[in-house]
PDB file of C-alpha atoms in Angstrom:
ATOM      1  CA  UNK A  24      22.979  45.459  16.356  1.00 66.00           C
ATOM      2  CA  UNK A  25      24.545  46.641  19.625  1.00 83.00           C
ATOM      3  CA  UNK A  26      28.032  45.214  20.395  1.00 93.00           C
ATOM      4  CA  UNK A  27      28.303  42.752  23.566  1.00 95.00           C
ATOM      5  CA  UNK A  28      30.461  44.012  25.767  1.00 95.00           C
ATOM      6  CA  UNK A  29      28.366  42.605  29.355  1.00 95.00           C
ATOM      7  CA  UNK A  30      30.716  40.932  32.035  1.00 96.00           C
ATOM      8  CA  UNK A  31      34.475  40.436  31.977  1.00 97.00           C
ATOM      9  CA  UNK A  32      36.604  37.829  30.327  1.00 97.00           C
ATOM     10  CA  UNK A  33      40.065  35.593  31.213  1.00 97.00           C
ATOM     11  CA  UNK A  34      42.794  34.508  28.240  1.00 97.00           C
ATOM     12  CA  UNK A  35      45.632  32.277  27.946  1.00 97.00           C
ATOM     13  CA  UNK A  36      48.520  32.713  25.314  1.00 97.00           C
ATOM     14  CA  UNK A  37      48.428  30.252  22.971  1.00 97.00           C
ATOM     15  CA  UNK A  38      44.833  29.263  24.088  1.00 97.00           C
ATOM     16  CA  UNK A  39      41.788  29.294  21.836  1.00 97.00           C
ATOM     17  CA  UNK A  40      39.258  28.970  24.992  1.00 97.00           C
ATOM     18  CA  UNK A  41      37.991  31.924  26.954  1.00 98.00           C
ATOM     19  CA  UNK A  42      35.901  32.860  29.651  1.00 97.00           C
ATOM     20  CA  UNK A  43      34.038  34.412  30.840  1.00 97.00           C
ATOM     21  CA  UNK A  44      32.380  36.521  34.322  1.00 97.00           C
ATOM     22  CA  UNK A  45      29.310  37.735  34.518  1.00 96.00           C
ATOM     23  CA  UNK A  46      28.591  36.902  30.375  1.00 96.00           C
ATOM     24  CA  UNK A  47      25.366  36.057  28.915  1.00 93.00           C
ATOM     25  CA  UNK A  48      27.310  34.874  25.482  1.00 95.00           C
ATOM     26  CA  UNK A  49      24.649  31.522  25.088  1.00 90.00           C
ATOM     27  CA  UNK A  50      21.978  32.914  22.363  1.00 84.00           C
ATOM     28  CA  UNK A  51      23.689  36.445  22.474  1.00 89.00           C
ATOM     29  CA  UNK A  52      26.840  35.654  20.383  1.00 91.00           C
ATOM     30  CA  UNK A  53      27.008  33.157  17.198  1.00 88.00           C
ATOM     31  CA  UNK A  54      29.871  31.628  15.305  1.00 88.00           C
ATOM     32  CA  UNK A  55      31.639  33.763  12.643  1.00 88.00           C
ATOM     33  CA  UNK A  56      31.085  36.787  14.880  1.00 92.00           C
ATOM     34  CA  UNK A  57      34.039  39.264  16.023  1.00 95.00           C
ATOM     35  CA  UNK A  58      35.895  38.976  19.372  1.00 97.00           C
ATOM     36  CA  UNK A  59      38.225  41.894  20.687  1.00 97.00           C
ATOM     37  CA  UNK A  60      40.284  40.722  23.131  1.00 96.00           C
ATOM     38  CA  UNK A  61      42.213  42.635  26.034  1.00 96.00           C
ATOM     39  CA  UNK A  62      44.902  42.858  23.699  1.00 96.00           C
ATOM     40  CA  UNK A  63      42.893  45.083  21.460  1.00 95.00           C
ATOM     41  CA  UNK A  64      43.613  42.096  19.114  1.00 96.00           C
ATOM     42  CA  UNK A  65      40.827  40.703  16.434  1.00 96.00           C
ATOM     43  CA  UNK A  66      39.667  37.400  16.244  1.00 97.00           C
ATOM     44  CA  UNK A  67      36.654  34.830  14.706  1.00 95.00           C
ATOM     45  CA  UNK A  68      34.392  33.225  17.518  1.00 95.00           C
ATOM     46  CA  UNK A  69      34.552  29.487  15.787  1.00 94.00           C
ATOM     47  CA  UNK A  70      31.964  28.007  18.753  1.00 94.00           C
ATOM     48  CA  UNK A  71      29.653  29.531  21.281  1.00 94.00           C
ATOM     49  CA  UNK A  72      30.179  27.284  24.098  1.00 94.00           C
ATOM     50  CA  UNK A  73      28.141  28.024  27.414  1.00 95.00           C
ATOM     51  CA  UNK A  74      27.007  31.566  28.601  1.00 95.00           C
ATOM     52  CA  UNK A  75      30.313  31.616  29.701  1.00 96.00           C
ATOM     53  CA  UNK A  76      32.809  29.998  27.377  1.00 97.00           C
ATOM     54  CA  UNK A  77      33.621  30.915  23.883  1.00 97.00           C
ATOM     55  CA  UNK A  78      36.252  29.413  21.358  1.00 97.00           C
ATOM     56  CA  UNK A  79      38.318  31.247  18.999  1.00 97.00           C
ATOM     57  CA  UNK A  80      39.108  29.835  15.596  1.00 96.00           C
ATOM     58  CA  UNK A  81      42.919  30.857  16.230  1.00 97.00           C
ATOM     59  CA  UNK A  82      44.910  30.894  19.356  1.00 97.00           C
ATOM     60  CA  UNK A  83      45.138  34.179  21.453  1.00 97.00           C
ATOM     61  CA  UNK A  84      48.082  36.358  20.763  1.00 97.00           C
ATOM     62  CA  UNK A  85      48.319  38.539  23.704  1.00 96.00           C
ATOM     63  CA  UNK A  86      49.846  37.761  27.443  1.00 96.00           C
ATOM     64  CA  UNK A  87      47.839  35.761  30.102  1.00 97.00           C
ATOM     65  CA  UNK A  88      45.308  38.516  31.848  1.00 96.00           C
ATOM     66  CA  UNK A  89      41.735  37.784  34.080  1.00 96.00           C
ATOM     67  CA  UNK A  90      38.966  40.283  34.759  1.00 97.00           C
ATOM     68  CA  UNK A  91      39.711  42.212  31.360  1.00 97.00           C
ATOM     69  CA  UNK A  92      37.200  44.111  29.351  1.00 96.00           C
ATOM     70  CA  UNK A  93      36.398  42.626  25.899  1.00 97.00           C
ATOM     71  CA  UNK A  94      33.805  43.279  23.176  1.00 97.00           C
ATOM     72  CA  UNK A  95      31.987  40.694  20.335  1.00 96.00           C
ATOM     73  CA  UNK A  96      30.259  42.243  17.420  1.00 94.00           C
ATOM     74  CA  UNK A  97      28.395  40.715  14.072  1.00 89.00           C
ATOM     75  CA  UNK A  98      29.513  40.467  10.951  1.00 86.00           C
ATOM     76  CA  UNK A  99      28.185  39.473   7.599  1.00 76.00           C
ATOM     77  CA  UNK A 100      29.115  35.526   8.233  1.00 67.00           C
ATOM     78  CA  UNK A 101      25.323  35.420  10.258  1.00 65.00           C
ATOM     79  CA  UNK A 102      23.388  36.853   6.761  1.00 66.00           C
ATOM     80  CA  UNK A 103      25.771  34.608   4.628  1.00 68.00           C
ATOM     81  CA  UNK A 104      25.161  31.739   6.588  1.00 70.00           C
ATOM     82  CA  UNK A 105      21.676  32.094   6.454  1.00 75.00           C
ATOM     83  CA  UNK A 106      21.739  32.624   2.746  1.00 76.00           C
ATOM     84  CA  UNK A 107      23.718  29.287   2.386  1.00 77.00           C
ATOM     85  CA  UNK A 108      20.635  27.600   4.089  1.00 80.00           C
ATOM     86  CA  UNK A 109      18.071  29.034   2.589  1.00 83.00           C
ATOM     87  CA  UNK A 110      19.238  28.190  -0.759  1.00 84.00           C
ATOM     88  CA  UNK A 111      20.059  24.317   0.415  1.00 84.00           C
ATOM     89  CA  UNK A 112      16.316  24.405   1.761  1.00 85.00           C
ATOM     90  CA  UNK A 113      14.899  25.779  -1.702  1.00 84.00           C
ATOM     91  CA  UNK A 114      17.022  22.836  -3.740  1.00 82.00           C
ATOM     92  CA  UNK A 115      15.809  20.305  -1.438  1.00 83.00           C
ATOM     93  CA  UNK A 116      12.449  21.368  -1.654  1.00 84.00           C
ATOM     94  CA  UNK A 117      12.399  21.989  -5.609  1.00 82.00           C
ATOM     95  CA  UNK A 118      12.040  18.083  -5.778  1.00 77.00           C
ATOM     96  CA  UNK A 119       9.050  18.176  -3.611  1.00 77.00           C
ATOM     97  CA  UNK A 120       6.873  20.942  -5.376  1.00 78.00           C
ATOM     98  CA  UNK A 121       8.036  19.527  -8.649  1.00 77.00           C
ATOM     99  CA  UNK A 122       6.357  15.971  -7.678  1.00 74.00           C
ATOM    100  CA  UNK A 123       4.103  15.688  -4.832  1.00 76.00           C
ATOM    101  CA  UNK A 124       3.727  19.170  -4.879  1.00 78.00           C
ATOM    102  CA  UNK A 125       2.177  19.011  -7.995  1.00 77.00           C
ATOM    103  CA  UNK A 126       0.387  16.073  -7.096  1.00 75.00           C
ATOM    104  CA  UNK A 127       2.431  13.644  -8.820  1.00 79.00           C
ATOM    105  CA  UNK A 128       3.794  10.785  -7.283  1.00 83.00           C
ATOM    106  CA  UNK A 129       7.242   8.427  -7.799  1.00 81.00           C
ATOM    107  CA  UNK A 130       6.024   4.182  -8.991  1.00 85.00           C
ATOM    108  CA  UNK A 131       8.352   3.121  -6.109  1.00 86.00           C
ATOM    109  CA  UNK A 132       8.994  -0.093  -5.805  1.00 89.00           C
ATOM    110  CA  UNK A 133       6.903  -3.272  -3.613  1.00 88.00           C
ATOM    111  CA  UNK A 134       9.459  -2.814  -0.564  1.00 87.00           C
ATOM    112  CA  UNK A 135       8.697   0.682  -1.248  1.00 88.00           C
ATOM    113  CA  UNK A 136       5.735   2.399  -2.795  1.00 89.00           C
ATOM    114  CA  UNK A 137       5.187   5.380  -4.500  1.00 85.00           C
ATOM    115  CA  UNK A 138       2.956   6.336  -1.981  1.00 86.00           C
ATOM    116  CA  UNK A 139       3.751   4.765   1.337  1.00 87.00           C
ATOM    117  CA  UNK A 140       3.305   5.421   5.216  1.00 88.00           C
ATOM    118  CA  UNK A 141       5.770   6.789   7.218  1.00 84.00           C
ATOM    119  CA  UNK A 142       5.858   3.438  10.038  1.00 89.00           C
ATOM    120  CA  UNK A 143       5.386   1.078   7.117  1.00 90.00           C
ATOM    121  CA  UNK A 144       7.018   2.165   4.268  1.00 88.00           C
ATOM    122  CA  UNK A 145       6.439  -1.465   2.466  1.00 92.00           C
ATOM    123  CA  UNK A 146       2.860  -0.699   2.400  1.00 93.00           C
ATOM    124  CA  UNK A 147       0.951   1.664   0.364  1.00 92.00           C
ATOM    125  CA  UNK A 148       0.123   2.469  -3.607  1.00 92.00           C
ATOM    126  CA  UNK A 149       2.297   1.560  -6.062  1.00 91.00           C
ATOM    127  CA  UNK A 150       2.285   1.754  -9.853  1.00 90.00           C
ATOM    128  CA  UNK A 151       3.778  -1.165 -11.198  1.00 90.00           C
ATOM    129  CA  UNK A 152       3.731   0.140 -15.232  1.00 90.00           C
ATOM    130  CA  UNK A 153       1.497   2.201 -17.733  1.00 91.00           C
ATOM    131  CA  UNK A 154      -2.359   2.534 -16.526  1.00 91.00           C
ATOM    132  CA  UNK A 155      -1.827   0.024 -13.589  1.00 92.00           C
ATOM    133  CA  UNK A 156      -2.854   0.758  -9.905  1.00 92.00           C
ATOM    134  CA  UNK A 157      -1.541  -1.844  -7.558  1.00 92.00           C
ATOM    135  CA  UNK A 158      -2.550  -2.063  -3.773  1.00 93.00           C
ATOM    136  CA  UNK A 159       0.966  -3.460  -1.590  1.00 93.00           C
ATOM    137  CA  UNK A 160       1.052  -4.405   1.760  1.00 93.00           C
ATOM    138  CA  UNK A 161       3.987  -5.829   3.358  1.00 92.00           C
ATOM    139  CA  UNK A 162       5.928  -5.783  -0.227  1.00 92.00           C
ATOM    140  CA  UNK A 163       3.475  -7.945  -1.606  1.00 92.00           C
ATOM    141  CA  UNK A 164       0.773  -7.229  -4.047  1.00 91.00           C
ATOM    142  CA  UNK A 165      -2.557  -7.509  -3.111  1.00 91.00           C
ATOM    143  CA  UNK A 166      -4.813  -6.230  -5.436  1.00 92.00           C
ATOM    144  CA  UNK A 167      -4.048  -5.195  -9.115  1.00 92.00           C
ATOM    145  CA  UNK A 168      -6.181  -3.455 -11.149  1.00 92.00           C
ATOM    146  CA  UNK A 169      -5.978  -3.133 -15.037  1.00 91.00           C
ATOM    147  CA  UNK A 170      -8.274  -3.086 -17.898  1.00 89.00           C
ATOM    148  CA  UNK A 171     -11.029  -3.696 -15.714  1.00 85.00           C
ATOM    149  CA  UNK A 172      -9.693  -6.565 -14.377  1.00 86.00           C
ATOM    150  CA  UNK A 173      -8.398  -7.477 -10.924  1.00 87.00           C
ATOM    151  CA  UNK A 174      -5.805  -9.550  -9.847  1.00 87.00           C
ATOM    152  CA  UNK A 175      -2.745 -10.155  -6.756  1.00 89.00           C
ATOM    153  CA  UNK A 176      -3.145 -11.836  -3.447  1.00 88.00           C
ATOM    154  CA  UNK A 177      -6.695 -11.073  -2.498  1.00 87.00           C
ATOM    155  CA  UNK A 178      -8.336 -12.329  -5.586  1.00 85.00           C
ATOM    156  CA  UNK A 179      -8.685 -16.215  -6.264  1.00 79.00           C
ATOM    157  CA  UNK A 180      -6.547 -17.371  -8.615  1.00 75.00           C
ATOM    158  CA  UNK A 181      -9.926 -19.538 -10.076  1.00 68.00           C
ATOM    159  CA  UNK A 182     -13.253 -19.490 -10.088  1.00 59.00           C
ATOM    160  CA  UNK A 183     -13.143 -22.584  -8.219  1.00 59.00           C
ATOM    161  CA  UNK A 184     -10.151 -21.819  -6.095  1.00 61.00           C
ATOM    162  CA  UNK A 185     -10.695 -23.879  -3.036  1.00 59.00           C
ATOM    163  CA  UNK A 186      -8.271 -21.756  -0.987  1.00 61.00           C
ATOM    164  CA  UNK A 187      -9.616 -18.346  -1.751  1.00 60.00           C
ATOM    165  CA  UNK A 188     -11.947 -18.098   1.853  1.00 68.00           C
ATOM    166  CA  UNK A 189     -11.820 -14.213   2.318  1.00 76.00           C
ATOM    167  CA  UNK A 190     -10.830 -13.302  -1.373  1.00 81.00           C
ATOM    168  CA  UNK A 191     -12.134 -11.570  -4.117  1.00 80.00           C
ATOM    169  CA  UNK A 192     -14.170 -14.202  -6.219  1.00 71.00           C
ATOM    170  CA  UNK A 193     -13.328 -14.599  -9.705  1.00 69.00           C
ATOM    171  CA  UNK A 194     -15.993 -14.216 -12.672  1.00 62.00           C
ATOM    172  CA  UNK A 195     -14.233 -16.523 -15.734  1.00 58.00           C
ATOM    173  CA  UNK A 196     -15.337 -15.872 -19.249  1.00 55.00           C
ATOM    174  CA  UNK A 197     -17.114 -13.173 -20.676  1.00 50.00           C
ATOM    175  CA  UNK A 198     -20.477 -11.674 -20.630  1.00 48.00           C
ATOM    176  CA  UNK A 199     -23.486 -13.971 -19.642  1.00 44.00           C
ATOM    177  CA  UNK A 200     -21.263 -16.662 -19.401  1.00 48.00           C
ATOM    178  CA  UNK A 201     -19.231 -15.508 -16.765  1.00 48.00           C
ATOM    179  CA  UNK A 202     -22.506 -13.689 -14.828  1.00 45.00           C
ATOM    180  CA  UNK A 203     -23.820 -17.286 -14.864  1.00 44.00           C
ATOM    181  CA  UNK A 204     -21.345 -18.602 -12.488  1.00 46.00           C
ATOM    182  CA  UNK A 205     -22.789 -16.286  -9.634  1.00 45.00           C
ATOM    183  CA  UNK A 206     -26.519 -17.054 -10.338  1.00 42.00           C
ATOM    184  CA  UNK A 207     -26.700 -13.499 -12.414  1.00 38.00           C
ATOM    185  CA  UNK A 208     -27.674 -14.647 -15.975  1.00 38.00           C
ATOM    186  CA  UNK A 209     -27.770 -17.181 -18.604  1.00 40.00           C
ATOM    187  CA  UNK A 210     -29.313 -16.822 -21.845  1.00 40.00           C
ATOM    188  CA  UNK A 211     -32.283 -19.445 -23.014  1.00 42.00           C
ATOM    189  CA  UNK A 212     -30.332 -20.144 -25.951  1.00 42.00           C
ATOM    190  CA  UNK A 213     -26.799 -21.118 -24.537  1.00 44.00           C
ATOM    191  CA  UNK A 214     -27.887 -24.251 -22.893  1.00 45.00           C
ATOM    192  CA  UNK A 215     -26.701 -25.866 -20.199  1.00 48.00           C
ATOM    193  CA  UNK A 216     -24.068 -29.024 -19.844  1.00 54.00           C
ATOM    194  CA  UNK A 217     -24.348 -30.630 -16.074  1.00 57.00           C
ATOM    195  CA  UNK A 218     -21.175 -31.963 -16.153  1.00 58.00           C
ATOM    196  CA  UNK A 219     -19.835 -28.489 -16.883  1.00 52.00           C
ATOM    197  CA  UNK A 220     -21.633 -27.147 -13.391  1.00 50.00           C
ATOM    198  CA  UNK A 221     -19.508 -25.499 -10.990  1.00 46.00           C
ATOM    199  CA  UNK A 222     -20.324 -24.083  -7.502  1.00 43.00           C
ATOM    200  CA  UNK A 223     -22.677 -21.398  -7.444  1.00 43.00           C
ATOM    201  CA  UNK A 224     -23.849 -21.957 -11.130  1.00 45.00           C
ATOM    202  CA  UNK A 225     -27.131 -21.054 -12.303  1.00 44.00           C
ATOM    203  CA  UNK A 226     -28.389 -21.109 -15.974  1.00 46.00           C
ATOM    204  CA  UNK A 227     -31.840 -21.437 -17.834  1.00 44.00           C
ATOM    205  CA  UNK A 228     -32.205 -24.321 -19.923  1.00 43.00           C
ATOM    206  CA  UNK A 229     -34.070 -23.791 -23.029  1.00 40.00           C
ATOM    207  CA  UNK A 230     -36.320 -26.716 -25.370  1.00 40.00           C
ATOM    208  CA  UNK A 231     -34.362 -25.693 -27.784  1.00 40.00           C
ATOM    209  CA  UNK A 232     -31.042 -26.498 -26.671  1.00 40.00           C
ATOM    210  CA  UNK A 233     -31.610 -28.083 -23.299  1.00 42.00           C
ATOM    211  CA  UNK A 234     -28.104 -29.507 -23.199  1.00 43.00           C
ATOM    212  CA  UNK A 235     -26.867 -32.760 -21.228  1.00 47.00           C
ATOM    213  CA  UNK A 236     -28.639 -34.411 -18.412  1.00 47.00           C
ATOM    214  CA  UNK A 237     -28.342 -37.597 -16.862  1.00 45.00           C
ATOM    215  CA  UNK A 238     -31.714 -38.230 -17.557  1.00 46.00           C
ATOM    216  CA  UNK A 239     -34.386 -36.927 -19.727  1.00 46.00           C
ATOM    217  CA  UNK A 240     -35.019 -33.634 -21.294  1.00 44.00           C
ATOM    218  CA  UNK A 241     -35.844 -31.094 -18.878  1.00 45.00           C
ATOM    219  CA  UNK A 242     -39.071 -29.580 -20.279  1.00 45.00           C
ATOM    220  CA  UNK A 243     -39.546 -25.625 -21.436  1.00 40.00           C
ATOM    221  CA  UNK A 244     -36.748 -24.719 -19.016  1.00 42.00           C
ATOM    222  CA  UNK A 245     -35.245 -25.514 -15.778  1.00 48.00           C
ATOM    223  CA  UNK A 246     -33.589 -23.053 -13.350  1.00 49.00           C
ATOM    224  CA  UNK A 247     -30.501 -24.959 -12.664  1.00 53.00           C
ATOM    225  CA  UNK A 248     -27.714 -24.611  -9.701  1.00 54.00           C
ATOM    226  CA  UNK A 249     -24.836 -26.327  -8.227  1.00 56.00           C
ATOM    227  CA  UNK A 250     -23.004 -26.571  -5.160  1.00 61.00           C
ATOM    228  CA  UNK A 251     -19.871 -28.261  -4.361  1.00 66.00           C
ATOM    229  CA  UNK A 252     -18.927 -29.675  -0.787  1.00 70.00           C
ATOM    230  CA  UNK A 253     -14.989 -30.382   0.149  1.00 66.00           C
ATOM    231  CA  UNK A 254     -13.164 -32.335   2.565  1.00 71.00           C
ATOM    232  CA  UNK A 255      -9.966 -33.288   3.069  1.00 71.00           C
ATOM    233  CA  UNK A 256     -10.389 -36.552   0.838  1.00 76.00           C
ATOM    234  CA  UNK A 257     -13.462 -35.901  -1.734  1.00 78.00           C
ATOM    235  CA  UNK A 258     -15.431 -33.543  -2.806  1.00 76.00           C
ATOM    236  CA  UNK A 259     -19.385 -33.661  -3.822  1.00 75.00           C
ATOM    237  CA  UNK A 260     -21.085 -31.858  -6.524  1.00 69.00           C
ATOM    238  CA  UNK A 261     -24.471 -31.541  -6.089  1.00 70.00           C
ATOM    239  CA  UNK A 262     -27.129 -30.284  -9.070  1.00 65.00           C
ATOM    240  CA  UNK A 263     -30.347 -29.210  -8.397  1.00 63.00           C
ATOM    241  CA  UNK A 264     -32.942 -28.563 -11.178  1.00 58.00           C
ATOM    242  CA  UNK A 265     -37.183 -27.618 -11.208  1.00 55.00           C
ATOM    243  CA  UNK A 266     -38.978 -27.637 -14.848  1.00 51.00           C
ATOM    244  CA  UNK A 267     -42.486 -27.312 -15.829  1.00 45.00           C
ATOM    245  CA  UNK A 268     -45.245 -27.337 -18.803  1.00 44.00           C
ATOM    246  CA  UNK A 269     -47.148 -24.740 -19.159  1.00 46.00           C
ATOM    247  CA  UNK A 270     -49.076 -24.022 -16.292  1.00 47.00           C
ATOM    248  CA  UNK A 271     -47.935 -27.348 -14.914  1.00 50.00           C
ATOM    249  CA  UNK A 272     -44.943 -27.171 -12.288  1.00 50.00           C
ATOM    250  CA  UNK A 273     -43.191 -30.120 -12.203  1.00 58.00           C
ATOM    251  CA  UNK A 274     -40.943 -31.804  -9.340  1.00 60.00           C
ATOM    252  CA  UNK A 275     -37.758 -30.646  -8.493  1.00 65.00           C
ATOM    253  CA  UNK A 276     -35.028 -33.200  -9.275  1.00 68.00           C
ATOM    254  CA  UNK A 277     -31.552 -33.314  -7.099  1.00 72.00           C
ATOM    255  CA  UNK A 278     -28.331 -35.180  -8.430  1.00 74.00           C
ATOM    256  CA  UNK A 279     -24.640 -35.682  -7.476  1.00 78.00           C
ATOM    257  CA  UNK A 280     -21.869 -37.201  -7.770  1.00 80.00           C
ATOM    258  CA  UNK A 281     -18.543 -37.319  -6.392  1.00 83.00           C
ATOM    259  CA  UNK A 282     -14.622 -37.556  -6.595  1.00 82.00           C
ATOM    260  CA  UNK A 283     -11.325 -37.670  -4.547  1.00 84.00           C
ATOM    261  CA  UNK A 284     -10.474 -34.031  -3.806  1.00 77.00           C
ATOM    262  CA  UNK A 285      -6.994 -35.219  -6.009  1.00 78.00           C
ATOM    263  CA  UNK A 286      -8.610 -34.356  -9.266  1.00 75.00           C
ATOM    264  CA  UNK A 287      -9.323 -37.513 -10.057  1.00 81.00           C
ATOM    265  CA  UNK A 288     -12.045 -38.656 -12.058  1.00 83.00           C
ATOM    266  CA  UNK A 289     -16.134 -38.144 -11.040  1.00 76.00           C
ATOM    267  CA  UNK A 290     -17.950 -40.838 -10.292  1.00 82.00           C
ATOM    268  CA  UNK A 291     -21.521 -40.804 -12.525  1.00 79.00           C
ATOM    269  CA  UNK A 292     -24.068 -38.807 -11.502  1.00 74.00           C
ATOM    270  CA  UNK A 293     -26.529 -40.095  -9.332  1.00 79.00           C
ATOM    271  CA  UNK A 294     -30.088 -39.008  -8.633  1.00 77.00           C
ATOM    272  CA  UNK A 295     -31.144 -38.461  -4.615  1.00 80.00           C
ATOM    273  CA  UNK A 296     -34.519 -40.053  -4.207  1.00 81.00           C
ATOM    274  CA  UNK A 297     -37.076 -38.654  -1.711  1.00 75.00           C
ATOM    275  CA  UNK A 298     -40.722 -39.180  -0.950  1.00 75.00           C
ATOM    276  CA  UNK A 299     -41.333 -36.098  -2.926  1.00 67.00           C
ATOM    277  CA  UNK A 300     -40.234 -37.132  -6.342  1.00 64.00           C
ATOM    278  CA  UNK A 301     -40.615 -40.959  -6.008  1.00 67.00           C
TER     279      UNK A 301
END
């Protein structure tokens, strides 16, 4: 590379600043580069000021002179320099092919996931242990998922959870059992206890084992459900059932009963009456 030797320069003894008339030193010189001086001296640019101002690491030696010729030439410092930051850039980086890279990502933690945006780095994915996926948002956890099973702070904490509007529902139990509680499935054999309904229960009630009612056997089978209404103060259960003979349909047959949305006791159930089944 060409020396720069465009425009004149102006020193002071003792001085580390010069400058310059006519230069073009902005972009055309860079630190560590030489600087010959009207006293034929040699000296390290530390700082390339303006297009016309350069500093020199050490003070200039020579006597006080304006309008003098100069030259500024490159030396090894620009390939070293570069060499310094490429390596820092490779080291930096080496974490980032090693993991993400790689497609692997860190668990982080619920004020900071593993995988998080940028503007909202308390939301994301986060692996809270071994085979665990967690969902966070606003370092709390959501949703959970593990062995097939879901949990966090979009899933009810019950089946019955009366605060869970907007939630995952719950299934409790296992198998039929637990499909029963969302009208799914219930097995002829298993039976069915009314006092044991809960909302959105429905079972098949077999001769065999009809289970409990507050009045008489159901028949061959019954297709059973139950609802429950809440208020502030109480809370209503209501059971609906519909059995036949063979061939024979019979009426459908509507109880309820009720109790203080405390927990307290339920009152005993009570059939509705209506022209229908009178």
């Amino acid at each position: 590379m060409a020396w720069v030797k465009t425009g004149t320069v102006a020193v002071t003894n003792g001085s580390t600043t010069v400058t310059g008339t006519g230069t073009s030193w902005f972009g055309a010189l860079q630190t560590g580069w030489g600087f010959v001086g009207p006293d034929q001296g040699i000296y390290e640019i530390l700082t390339v000021d303006s297009a016309t101002e350069i500093t020199l690491a050490t003070p200039y030696l020579g006597a006080n002179a304006s309008a003098q010729s100069y030259a500024a030439f490159p030396t090894n410092s620009l390939s070293a320099d570069l060499t310094a930051t490429l390596q820092a850039l490779i080291a930096n980086y080496q974490g980032v092919y090693d993991t993400v890279g790689q497609g692997r990502f860190l668990d982080g933690v619920l004020a900071a996931p593993g995988m998080a945006f940028d503007a909202d780095r308390d939301t994301g994915i986060l692996r809270p242990g071994a085979n665990i996926l967690a969902l966070v948002a606003g370092a709390v956890e959501q949703l959970r998922l593990t062995d097939g099973v879901a949990s966090g702070a979009a899933v009810q904490s019950t089946a019955s959870d009366t605060d869970g509007d907007g939630k995952l529902v719950r299934m409790e139990g296992a198998g039929a059992a637990a499909l029963s509680r969302f009208g799914i499935y219930k097995s002829s054999g298993d039976g069915y206890n009314i006092d044991q309904a809960v909302a959105g229960d429905l079972g098949l009630v077999s001769t065999s084992n009809p289970g409990t009612w507050p009045s008489e056997n159901p028949g061959p089978f019954a297709w059973v459900t139950s609802q429950s209404i809440y208020s502030d103060a109480a809370v209503l259960q209501r059971a609906i059932y519909g059995y036949a003979s063979t061939g024979t349909p019979g009426n459908v047959r509507t109880f309820e009963r009720i109790r203080a949305n405390d927990g307290s006791a339920w009152s005993e159930w009570t059939e509705v009456v209506t022209s229908a089944n009178v």
